[in-house]
Amino acid sequence: MTFLTYLINGISLGSVYAIIALGYTMVYGIAKMLNFAHGDVIMIGSYTVFVSVSALGLPMPVGMVLSIVLCTVLGIVVEAVAYRPLRGASSLAVLITAIGVSYLLQNIALLIFGANTTSFTSVVNIKPIVLASSEKIVNGETVVTELTVTGESLVTIISCIVIMIGLTLFVNKTKAGQAMLAVSEDKGAAKLMGINVNATISLTFAIGSALAAVAGMLLCSAYPALTPYTGSMPGIKAFVAAVFGGIGSIPGALIGGILLGIIEILSKAYISSQLADAIVFLVLIVVLVVKPTGILGRKLMEKV
Amino acid sequence: MKNILLKQKENLITYGIVIFAYLILELLIATGSITSLLKGLLVPLCVYVILAISLNLTVGILGQLSLGHAGFMCVGAFSSAFFSKLTVGVINPDWLRFLLALIIGFVFAGIVGFLIGMPVLRLRGDYLAIVTLAFGEIIKNIINVLYIGIDSKGVHFSMKDSLSLNLEETGKVIINGAKGITGTPKNSTFTIGTILILVTLFITLNLIKSRDGRAIMAIRDNEIAAESVGINITKYKLMAFTVSAALAGVGGVLYAHNLNSLMATPKNFGYNMSIMILVFVVLGGIGNIRGSMIAAVILTLLPELLRGLSNFRMLIYSLVLIAMMIINWAPGARIARERFLSRLPFFKKRAELTEGGKENG
């Protein structure tokens, strides 16, 4: 019973990683850059919800929409100001610029909100659901163990599935999605075919950042401590998840994210909470050494 | 031949800059015209310079992106601090103990670099980056749960807590998990730091200049072409990676012996630190040893010089970083700059010289 609870928690955390990883994987596929600032967009999104709901007193759905809009705009602006001038420059230069943007976002948040932990109000208002319960008699007393799913977990998992399906359909069925695929294959050829490369890259950043806002809300609903550094570790882990599943692949991000979440929660529960991160990274290394392109890498030429 | 001489002259200039900077700073200290804050920064400055030089060996000369450099620094720091704590009072002249600590830090970091390099150097580009990042985090995490104590029966080892070491009453805990090592003798000085920078430079520059160095750079420029002329790729990749890790270990030794209590926190040995070192390298110019040294100095001093702006300093720091990257690297900005500089007679000559140097390697 406890194992199943851990498993559900793992899948829930993994779904958040998967949503963040999607942003990474799409941006990587199309712009061939590691967007280190992606994790910090999560944090900005969560703070937006916090400010609009707790400080301005707006209703929760308005705050959520506001957060998604703000993150989308942020993604587009960051791409246009910081990354676009560097297109064609060495990938290391772009990487360092992304790190600079990440520091910038962290420090803006630090300046506005301070380093103290802010307690985030959950965006989900669903009571925990009891899936199963069993009774055991211990020392003459009946102990009821229940397998419950929190509302947050449920919403997280469902949103992850919806986003995955939506994104796959978008990429495969719409013109804009096909343009994204084309640009990720070959920028020059795409341009010759009349695709607006800059607009397509902007669109990718916009989608990635909007997903980051969603991931931020879900993450902070489950783990309500919000600081300016909230985004950085999940960001790194989501990137690990993207690499784990095969970078550039949408199903890969899902598989990588969920596996990573499960491994993290289970090793926290059964091995050592301090070593959980080390175990997550160790698994990644083993996977990459055995199969250097990740679980779903390359075979599926589905680069976004 | 002319190019070799030119290169040697360049190297001598690099050594000269370090010695000159050292003499100036010593003079400033002697006349008391340096703030105590800046004085406290001198040893960390040496540490960062050493780390920048050593990472440049991996990133600039070998051409592989590593995001786990702080991990090797961590290994060097902890192995040497462990040794120093153990032998304080046993091995007596301080300089001898510190020298041995240096060797231990160097060797241990080198061994770890070798062991990590073996499986992961097959990976390329961003995959290698993420794996080295992962290794850096693993090293930090393991040290945070490591407990080592010593008593009359020998060395005890645990990964749970200090009580499970089962030490005798007289035994002492040396590595205390997340609390790290306390009471490391403070042996690092600015003079030692400068000497270590010179040693690091000597090792790095000579490696680059040697036959091995040319093989390593051939791998950077084109792996397949290098392999086809009979260069043993694995060997040279491992060589550069191991030397780079070992030198990072030296930086770690210097770092550890400058602090009273050594802890592995995300701030000093996490990926943030690795990224910081990478920023030095990239900003100073990938493959340009002197440039990375200068970048390390500027970027270490910048937050301190901006201290008057208190809360805004890290904000300005990040803005400066982004602006410098765009000005330095953006193709558009590059063309504009070259056009502007080619009009000035001094730079025109210089541009021709470096152009000639590039062709020959």
XYZ file of C-alpha atoms in Angstrom:
665
model
C 0.000 0.000 0.000
C 2.713 2.497 0.913
C 4.593 1.435 -2.176
C 1.620 2.333 -4.354
C 1.341 5.699 -2.634
C 4.979 6.380 -3.385
C 4.452 5.255 -6.937
C 1.575 7.690 -7.422
C 3.618 10.504 -5.896
C 6.435 9.571 -8.231
C 4.220 9.629 -11.288
C 2.815 12.967 -10.192
C 6.254 14.523 -9.706
C 7.361 12.893 -12.926
C 4.457 14.485 -14.780
C 5.677 17.902 -13.684
C 9.172 17.027 -14.870
C 7.696 15.824 -18.148
C 5.868 19.107 -18.739
C 9.041 21.090 -18.024
C 11.098 18.684 -20.114
C 8.805 19.339 -23.065
C 9.840 22.966 -23.039
C 13.491 21.947 -22.962
C 13.172 19.361 -25.639
C 11.246 21.602 -28.037
C 13.631 24.510 -27.646
C 16.618 22.203 -27.970
C 15.220 20.561 -31.043
C 14.536 23.804 -32.833
C 17.218 26.209 -31.636
C 19.882 23.616 -30.693
C 20.452 25.351 -27.385
C 20.147 24.452 -23.735
C 17.787 27.037 -22.356
C 19.091 27.174 -18.808
C 16.647 29.956 -18.000
C 13.708 27.604 -18.535
C 13.658 26.577 -14.871
C 13.448 30.182 -13.784
C 10.447 30.826 -15.994
C 8.700 28.249 -13.784
C 9.536 30.323 -10.737
C 8.343 33.556 -12.369
C 5.082 31.856 -13.313
C 4.496 30.664 -9.767
C 5.217 34.097 -8.320
C 2.735 35.619 -10.760
C 0.000 33.328 -9.501
C 1.011 34.078 -5.938
C 0.943 37.850 -6.420
C -2.294 37.985 -8.363
C -4.170 35.692 -5.987
C -2.699 36.434 -2.565
C -1.733 40.074 -2.962
C -4.140 41.451 -5.550
C -7.033 39.235 -4.538
C -7.899 38.124 -8.051
C -9.758 34.859 -8.510
C -7.576 31.791 -9.030
C -8.408 31.146 -12.721
C -7.561 34.768 -13.591
C -4.236 34.413 -11.796
C -3.483 31.230 -13.684
C -4.268 32.774 -17.058
C -2.225 35.841 -16.122
C 0.718 33.635 -15.230
C 0.564 31.738 -18.506
C 0.307 34.963 -20.507
C 3.173 36.598 -18.644
C 5.444 33.573 -19.076
C 4.626 33.349 -22.763
C 5.523 36.993 -23.242
C 8.652 36.518 -21.135
C 9.741 33.578 -23.285
C 9.272 35.527 -26.508
C 11.042 38.618 -25.164
C 13.995 36.659 -23.783
C 14.412 34.852 -27.082
C 14.245 38.070 -29.101
C 16.567 40.096 -26.881
C 19.122 37.592 -25.639
C 19.171 34.571 -27.953
C 18.303 35.899 -31.405
C 21.396 38.115 -31.762
C 23.502 35.055 -30.984
C 21.990 32.814 -33.618
C 24.870 31.358 -35.570
C 27.336 31.944 -32.732
C 29.084 29.097 -30.909
C 26.673 26.992 -28.870
C 28.741 27.625 -25.761
C 28.188 31.366 -26.107
C 24.435 30.812 -26.252
C 24.645 28.506 -23.246
C 26.406 31.146 -21.166
C 23.903 33.786 -22.254
C 21.101 31.491 -21.140
C 22.862 31.157 -17.789
C 23.042 34.941 -17.634
C 19.292 35.169 -18.266
C 18.726 32.581 -15.565
C 20.720 34.665 -13.046
C 18.854 37.753 -14.167
C 15.417 36.249 -13.568
C 16.516 34.848 -10.191
C 17.871 38.183 -9.084
C 14.834 40.121 -10.234
C 12.708 37.785 -8.140
C 15.171 38.085 -5.267
C 14.946 41.863 -5.425
C 11.141 41.912 -5.464
C 10.276 39.058 -3.137
C 13.410 38.569 -1.031
C 15.083 35.293 -0.233
C 12.423 34.150 2.235
C 10.182 31.251 1.424
C 6.722 32.223 0.275
C 3.931 29.816 1.001
C 2.083 29.084 -2.198
C -1.669 28.479 -2.154
C -2.570 25.404 -4.123
C -4.329 26.103 -7.399
C -6.160 22.797 -7.112
C -9.285 22.604 -5.015
C -10.124 18.911 -5.056
C -10.313 16.697 -1.998
C -8.069 13.619 -1.856
C -9.677 10.572 -3.406
C -9.523 7.207 -1.676
C -8.713 4.540 -4.215
C -8.587 1.572 -1.906
C -8.496 0.852 1.776
C -7.567 -2.147 3.818
C -7.993 -2.952 7.459
C -5.427 -4.675 9.530
C -5.588 -5.656 13.153
C -2.492 -4.609 15.013
C -2.350 -5.297 18.751
C -6.110 -5.700 18.875
C -6.782 -2.346 17.223
C -8.040 -1.935 13.714
C -5.683 0.142 11.609
C -7.033 1.407 8.333
C -4.536 2.024 5.598
C -5.815 3.918 2.651
C -4.440 4.469 -0.789
C -5.277 8.063 -1.533
C -4.550 10.322 -4.431
C -4.330 14.009 -3.644
C -6.208 16.385 -5.875
C -2.885 17.910 -6.897
C -1.502 14.583 -8.099
C -4.648 13.832 -10.032
C -4.735 17.220 -11.752
C -1.003 17.049 -12.485
C -1.202 13.654 -14.114
C -4.295 14.560 -16.124
C -2.829 17.867 -17.311
C 0.343 16.103 -18.326
C -1.582 13.624 -20.454
C -3.733 16.362 -21.997
C -0.681 18.480 -22.798
C 1.127 15.529 -24.357
C -1.798 14.642 -26.595
C -2.451 18.260 -27.486
C 1.163 18.932 -28.350
C 1.543 15.796 -30.445
C -1.576 16.726 -32.391
C -0.381 20.298 -32.760
C 2.996 19.261 -34.118
C 1.652 16.653 -36.501
C -1.616 18.163 -37.679
C -1.192 21.914 -37.877
C 0.765 24.013 -40.311
C 2.650 25.792 -37.524
C 3.599 22.435 -36.033
C 4.871 21.149 -39.340
C 6.864 24.354 -39.716
C 8.450 23.630 -36.343
C 9.419 20.153 -37.462
C 10.860 21.560 -40.664
C 12.919 24.206 -38.893
C 14.293 21.631 -36.466
C 15.342 19.446 -39.399
C 17.050 22.101 -41.468
C 16.797 25.825 -40.919
C 18.127 26.807 -44.339
C 15.840 24.496 -46.284
C 12.861 25.587 -44.193
C 13.597 29.189 -45.030
C 13.724 28.355 -48.730
C 10.309 26.729 -48.421
C 8.921 30.046 -47.257
C 8.780 29.275 -43.553
C 9.338 32.250 -41.295
C 12.141 30.795 -39.162
C 12.224 33.592 -36.592
C 8.487 33.438 -36.034
C 8.621 29.661 -35.690
C 11.381 29.843 -33.099
C 9.437 32.521 -31.215
C 6.393 30.278 -31.264
C 8.445 27.415 -29.824
C 9.692 29.590 -27.000
C 6.163 30.820 -26.381
C 4.769 27.296 -26.099
C 7.686 26.139 -23.962
C 7.294 29.043 -21.569
C 3.520 28.642 -21.320
C 4.104 24.987 -20.408
C 6.669 26.124 -17.843
C 4.010 28.355 -16.255
C 1.636 25.395 -16.015
C 4.389 23.216 -14.591
C 5.228 25.925 -12.068
C 1.681 26.078 -10.745
C 1.448 22.313 -10.474
C 4.864 21.987 -8.841
C 4.179 24.695 -6.291
C 0.733 23.288 -5.530
C 2.305 19.987 -4.562
C 5.396 21.494 -2.899
C 4.231 24.897 -1.698
C 7.568 26.454 -0.683
C 8.331 29.167 -3.220
C 11.713 30.934 -3.327
C 13.599 32.652 -6.151
C 15.584 29.423 -6.529
C 12.559 27.120 -6.714
C 12.883 26.640 -10.436
C 16.537 25.848 -10.812
C 16.755 22.275 -9.479
C 13.508 21.047 -11.125
C 14.765 22.748 -14.262
C 18.004 20.778 -14.207
C 16.159 17.554 -13.437
C 13.706 18.162 -16.238
C 16.593 18.631 -18.580
C 18.018 15.359 -17.319
C 14.595 13.843 -18.034
C 14.637 15.233 -21.559
C 18.079 13.748 -22.207
C 17.054 10.535 -20.486
C 14.114 10.035 -22.828
C 15.989 11.162 -25.905
C 16.205 14.878 -26.478
C 14.012 16.284 -29.215
C 11.311 13.665 -28.791
C 7.921 14.424 -27.205
C 7.117 10.885 -25.998
C 10.717 10.706 -24.799
C 10.129 13.691 -22.531
C 7.073 11.966 -21.072
C 8.826 8.667 -20.440
C 11.986 10.332 -19.166
C 10.081 12.639 -16.856
C 7.892 9.979 -15.320
C 10.743 7.503 -14.846
C 12.824 10.206 -13.227
C 9.992 11.166 -10.869
C 9.409 7.561 -9.837
C 13.115 6.891 -9.290
C 13.467 10.036 -7.229
C 10.495 9.371 -4.950
C 11.296 5.681 -4.490
C 14.942 6.292 -3.661
C 13.909 9.034 -1.256
C 11.563 6.593 0.424
C 13.614 3.426 0.476
C 17.300 4.315 0.203
C 18.228 7.737 1.465
C 16.614 11.106 1.093
C 20.001 12.786 0.847
C 21.227 10.448 -1.855
C 18.063 10.620 -3.975
C 19.503 13.193 -6.354
C 22.731 11.224 -6.692
C 20.744 8.095 -7.590
C 18.690 9.977 -10.176
C 21.860 11.247 -11.818
C 23.532 7.839 -11.601
C 20.649 6.234 -13.477
C 20.961 8.903 -16.128
C 24.655 8.191 -16.548
C 24.084 4.456 -16.835
C 21.383 4.996 -19.472
C 23.538 7.380 -21.475
C 26.619 5.191 -21.328
C 24.615 2.194 -22.495
C 22.497 4.084 -25.018
C 24.024 7.478 -25.709
C 20.970 8.957 -27.419
C 18.569 8.344 -24.552
C 15.685 5.887 -24.398
C 13.801 7.128 -27.459
C 16.599 9.013 -29.133
C 17.071 9.216 -32.897
C 14.995 6.242 -33.940
C 11.958 8.457 -33.766
C 12.973 11.319 -35.996
C 10.308 13.373 -34.314
C 12.283 16.439 -33.473
C 10.360 19.519 -32.561
C 59.740 28.463 -36.548
C 58.677 32.062 -36.330
C 55.375 30.900 -34.966
C 56.960 28.741 -32.306
C 59.054 31.660 -31.146
C 55.996 33.869 -31.180
C 54.130 31.375 -29.072
C 56.957 31.104 -26.588
C 56.980 34.862 -26.304
C 53.231 34.821 -25.750
C 53.657 32.264 -22.971
C 56.365 34.332 -21.313
C 54.036 37.321 -21.413
C 51.377 35.251 -19.647
C 53.780 34.293 -16.847
C 54.915 37.911 -16.734
C 51.373 39.204 -16.261
C 50.833 36.882 -13.285
C 54.103 37.874 -11.626
C 53.519 41.551 -12.330
C 49.994 41.432 -10.890
C 51.362 39.616 -7.836
C 54.082 42.219 -7.241
C 51.644 45.098 -7.603
C 49.204 43.532 -5.168
C 51.979 42.754 -2.674
C 53.102 46.359 -2.933
C 49.558 47.548 -2.309
C 49.281 45.257 0.705
C 52.620 46.476 2.069
C 51.588 50.103 1.784
C 48.237 49.262 3.320
C 46.225 50.742 0.489
C 44.047 47.693 0.033
C 40.813 47.028 1.890
C 40.601 43.981 4.122
C 37.690 42.801 2.024
C 39.821 42.694 -1.077
C 42.625 41.055 0.895
C 40.285 38.241 1.823
C 39.476 37.777 -1.837
C 43.049 37.226 -2.951
C 43.223 33.482 -2.268
C 39.772 32.760 -3.775
C 40.931 34.769 -6.764
C 43.895 32.401 -7.176
C 41.535 29.427 -6.814
C 39.255 30.700 -9.553
C 42.148 31.493 -11.850
C 43.507 27.949 -11.443
C 40.055 26.482 -12.079
C 39.557 28.654 -15.143
C 42.908 27.583 -16.587
C 42.238 23.927 -15.921
C 38.725 23.986 -17.370
C 40.030 25.755 -20.430
C 42.126 22.671 -21.030
C 38.956 20.584 -21.347
C 36.722 23.113 -23.064
C 39.164 25.098 -25.151
C 41.947 22.681 -25.978
C 40.132 19.348 -25.967
C 36.893 20.901 -27.169
C 34.585 18.991 -24.814
C 31.982 20.730 -22.714
C 32.265 19.841 -19.035
C 29.778 21.085 -16.439
C 31.189 19.119 -13.527
C 34.438 20.877 -12.867
C 33.429 21.862 -9.338
C 33.136 18.147 -8.579
C 36.852 17.621 -9.169
C 37.607 20.679 -7.114
C 35.458 19.123 -4.394
C 37.433 15.867 -4.530
C 40.735 17.735 -4.292
C 39.462 19.880 -1.437
C 38.105 17.046 0.675
C 40.904 14.542 0.118
C 43.556 17.101 0.985
C 41.649 18.574 3.931
C 41.164 15.052 5.252
C 44.891 14.431 5.018
C 45.804 17.750 6.622
C 43.388 17.270 9.487
C 44.747 13.788 10.064
C 48.399 14.742 10.043
C 48.272 18.132 11.699
C 50.884 17.907 14.436
C 52.301 14.677 13.014
C 54.063 15.964 9.931
C 55.650 19.045 11.254
C 56.917 21.708 9.005
C 53.751 23.260 7.668
C 55.056 23.605 4.158
C 55.841 19.882 3.916
C 52.348 18.920 5.030
C 50.789 21.377 2.630
C 52.957 20.096 -0.190
C 51.852 16.530 0.533
C 48.239 17.724 0.733
C 48.657 19.332 -2.653
C 49.985 16.144 -4.151
C 47.150 14.163 -2.602
C 44.520 16.583 -3.906
C 46.123 16.536 -7.341
C 46.344 12.745 -7.499
C 42.878 12.026 -6.121
C 41.136 14.502 -8.390
C 43.151 13.088 -11.280
C 42.102 9.526 -10.450
C 38.443 10.514 -10.193
C 38.761 12.430 -13.459
C 40.269 9.375 -15.123
C 37.569 7.043 -13.802
C 34.780 9.406 -14.866
C 36.417 10.209 -18.173
C 36.670 6.578 -19.247
C 32.969 5.903 -19.737
C 31.706 9.395 -20.515
C 34.170 10.763 -23.038
C 32.479 8.636 -25.684
C 29.518 10.982 -25.459
C 29.480 14.227 -27.335
C 28.451 17.820 -26.880
C 25.431 18.413 -24.732
C 25.198 14.805 -23.623
C 28.697 14.995 -22.236
C 27.761 18.287 -20.580
C 24.781 16.794 -18.795
C 26.698 13.688 -17.693
C 29.566 15.719 -16.268
C 26.986 17.891 -14.530
C 25.442 14.742 -13.091
C 28.820 13.501 -11.880
C 29.551 16.798 -10.193
C 26.256 16.584 -8.329
C 26.856 12.946 -7.379
C 30.271 13.741 -5.916
C 28.772 16.593 -3.895
C 25.875 14.445 -2.676
C 28.098 11.554 -1.650
C 30.415 13.806 0.324
C 27.379 15.211 2.100
C 26.478 11.789 3.528
C 30.028 10.620 4.148
C 31.155 10.141 7.741
C 34.713 9.183 8.493
C 36.172 9.002 11.971
C 39.345 7.705 13.504
C 40.301 6.135 16.816
C 42.923 3.760 18.151
C 41.430 0.854 16.192
C 41.761 2.582 12.881
C 39.559 4.409 10.439
C 35.782 4.056 10.652
C 33.473 4.749 7.806
C 29.744 5.244 7.545
C 27.138 6.740 5.268
C 24.417 7.155 7.885
C 25.433 9.444 10.721
C 28.342 10.149 13.016
C 26.970 7.878 15.777
C 27.027 4.800 13.589
C 30.770 5.170 13.254
C 31.060 3.429 16.656
C 34.027 5.484 17.670
C 35.823 5.058 20.960
C 35.693 7.870 23.485
C 39.027 9.210 22.341
C 38.210 8.915 18.656
C 37.437 11.944 16.564
C 35.157 12.482 13.616
C 37.018 13.883 10.651
C 34.447 14.143 7.907
C 31.103 14.851 9.525
C 28.597 14.461 6.707
C 26.915 17.677 5.699
C 28.882 19.546 8.364
C 32.031 18.696 6.443
C 35.530 19.071 7.828
C 36.194 21.660 10.493
C 39.570 22.866 11.683
C 41.575 22.468 8.512
C 44.882 24.265 9.014
C 44.845 27.565 7.140
C 47.938 27.213 5.027
C 46.867 28.962 1.857
C 48.391 32.350 1.279
C 48.395 34.682 -1.656
C 52.034 33.835 -2.368
C 51.319 30.097 -2.445
C 48.285 30.790 -4.620
C 50.392 32.711 -7.106
C 53.027 29.979 -7.203
C 50.275 27.432 -7.852
C 48.882 29.571 -10.663
C 52.339 29.616 -12.218
C 52.693 25.841 -11.823
C 49.249 25.316 -13.360
C 50.146 27.607 -16.213
C 53.438 25.801 -16.710
C 51.762 22.386 -16.885
C 48.966 23.597 -19.154
C 51.049 25.666 -21.542
C 53.678 22.971 -21.881
C 51.053 20.347 -22.510
C 49.539 22.514 -25.237
C 52.934 23.105 -26.799
C 53.970 19.453 -26.776
C 53.334 16.703 -29.291
C 50.526 15.410 -27.070
C 48.977 18.852 -27.020
C 48.945 19.028 -30.787
C 47.257 15.636 -30.896
C 44.642 16.872 -28.429
C 43.965 19.963 -30.508
C 43.725 17.838 -33.633
C 40.943 15.876 -31.928
C 39.207 19.140 -31.107
C 39.383 20.363 -34.671
C 38.244 17.185 -36.336
C 37.871 13.910 -34.515
C 37.543 11.735 -37.587
C 40.483 13.323 -39.362
C 42.600 12.958 -36.224
C 41.706 9.291 -35.916
C 42.509 8.653 -39.542
C 46.065 9.928 -39.143
C 46.603 7.474 -36.318
C 45.950 9.547 -33.212
C 44.680 7.449 -30.335
C 41.526 9.414 -29.568
C 40.625 7.755 -26.281
C 44.122 8.112 -24.895
C 44.493 11.802 -25.639
C 40.968 12.669 -24.588
C 41.551 10.921 -21.271
C 44.922 12.586 -20.887
C 43.539 16.093 -21.286
C 40.508 15.358 -19.124
C 42.590 13.803 -16.327
C 45.136 16.617 -16.254
C 42.303 19.127 -16.233
C 40.614 17.329 -13.320
C 43.875 17.024 -11.386
C 44.565 20.740 -11.768
C 41.037 21.492 -10.570
C 41.975 19.358 -7.561
C 44.892 21.709 -6.899
C 42.431 24.601 -6.929
C 40.355 22.631 -4.443
C 43.349 22.142 -2.116
C 44.005 25.863 -2.137
C 40.320 26.526 -1.484
C 40.078 24.031 1.384
C 43.154 25.335 3.191
C 41.783 28.858 3.114
C 38.711 27.972 5.170
C 38.161 26.899 8.734
C 35.259 24.668 7.959
C 34.860 22.964 4.636
C 31.349 21.970 3.611
C 30.012 20.751 0.305
C 27.112 23.115 -0.317
C 25.389 23.744 -3.642
C 27.011 27.158 -3.594
C 30.659 26.139 -3.537
C 30.707 22.723 -5.185
C 27.340 22.525 -6.958
C 26.686 22.960 -10.639
C 26.418 26.704 -10.107
C 30.116 26.739 -9.374
C 30.904 24.625 -12.438
C 28.890 27.022 -14.547
C 30.679 29.970 -12.986
C 34.033 28.505 -14.043
C 32.674 27.842 -17.514
C 31.596 31.475 -17.691
C 35.194 32.513 -16.978
C 36.421 30.315 -19.786
C 33.873 31.348 -22.368
C 34.043 35.028 -21.567
C 37.822 35.032 -21.636
C 37.845 33.257 -24.939
C 37.562 29.522 -25.423
C 41.073 28.118 -25.754
C 42.630 31.400 -24.672
C 44.383 30.686 -21.380
C 45.323 34.270 -20.639
C 41.834 35.501 -21.449
C 40.218 33.074 -19.047
C 42.551 34.211 -16.265
C 41.594 37.825 -16.826
C 37.900 36.969 -17.011
C 38.176 35.049 -13.730
C 39.742 38.053 -12.014
C 37.231 40.548 -13.398
C 34.169 38.450 -12.698
C 35.322 37.632 -9.161
C 36.015 41.248 -8.369
C 32.940 42.667 -10.114
C 30.357 41.691 -7.474
C 32.678 43.045 -4.777
C 33.279 46.300 -6.602
C 29.531 46.648 -7.035
C 28.986 46.087 -3.318
C 28.009 49.742 -2.888
C 24.917 48.975 -4.938
C 24.056 46.217 -2.438
C 20.921 44.492 -3.682
C 21.400 45.414 -7.287
C 24.862 43.970 -7.670
C 23.908 40.478 -8.785
C 21.315 41.973 -11.108
C 23.956 44.158 -12.723
C 26.342 41.218 -12.794
C 23.909 39.134 -14.812
C 23.145 42.020 -17.153
C 26.860 42.586 -17.709
C 27.262 38.884 -18.434
C 24.498 38.874 -21.056
C 25.704 42.110 -22.635
C 29.315 40.905 -22.771
C 28.279 37.643 -24.400
C 26.208 39.391 -27.043
C 28.872 42.016 -27.771
C 31.615 39.382 -27.885
C 29.876 36.606 -29.732
C 26.900 37.832 -31.719
C 27.766 37.521 -35.425
C 26.342 40.977 -36.115
C 28.316 42.648 -33.341
C 31.443 40.800 -34.421
C 31.344 42.090 -37.968
C 30.708 45.640 -36.769
C 33.624 45.414 -34.354
C 36.037 44.007 -36.892
C 35.100 46.687 -39.369
C 35.719 49.352 -36.773
C 39.017 47.909 -35.558
C 40.450 47.310 -39.012
C 40.496 51.091 -39.492
C 42.862 51.556 -36.564
C 46.503 50.902 -37.589
C 47.591 49.161 -34.357
C 44.842 46.559 -34.445
C 45.232 46.012 -38.148
C 48.746 44.708 -37.658
C 47.672 42.606 -34.720
C 44.773 41.066 -36.578
C 47.151 39.949 -39.308
C 49.498 38.397 -36.770
C 46.797 36.361 -35.052
C 45.448 35.332 -38.413
C 48.873 33.854 -39.235
C 49.022 32.097 -35.854
C 45.666 30.475 -36.421
C 46.680 28.824 -39.631
C 49.514 26.998 -37.986
C 47.680 25.809 -35.051
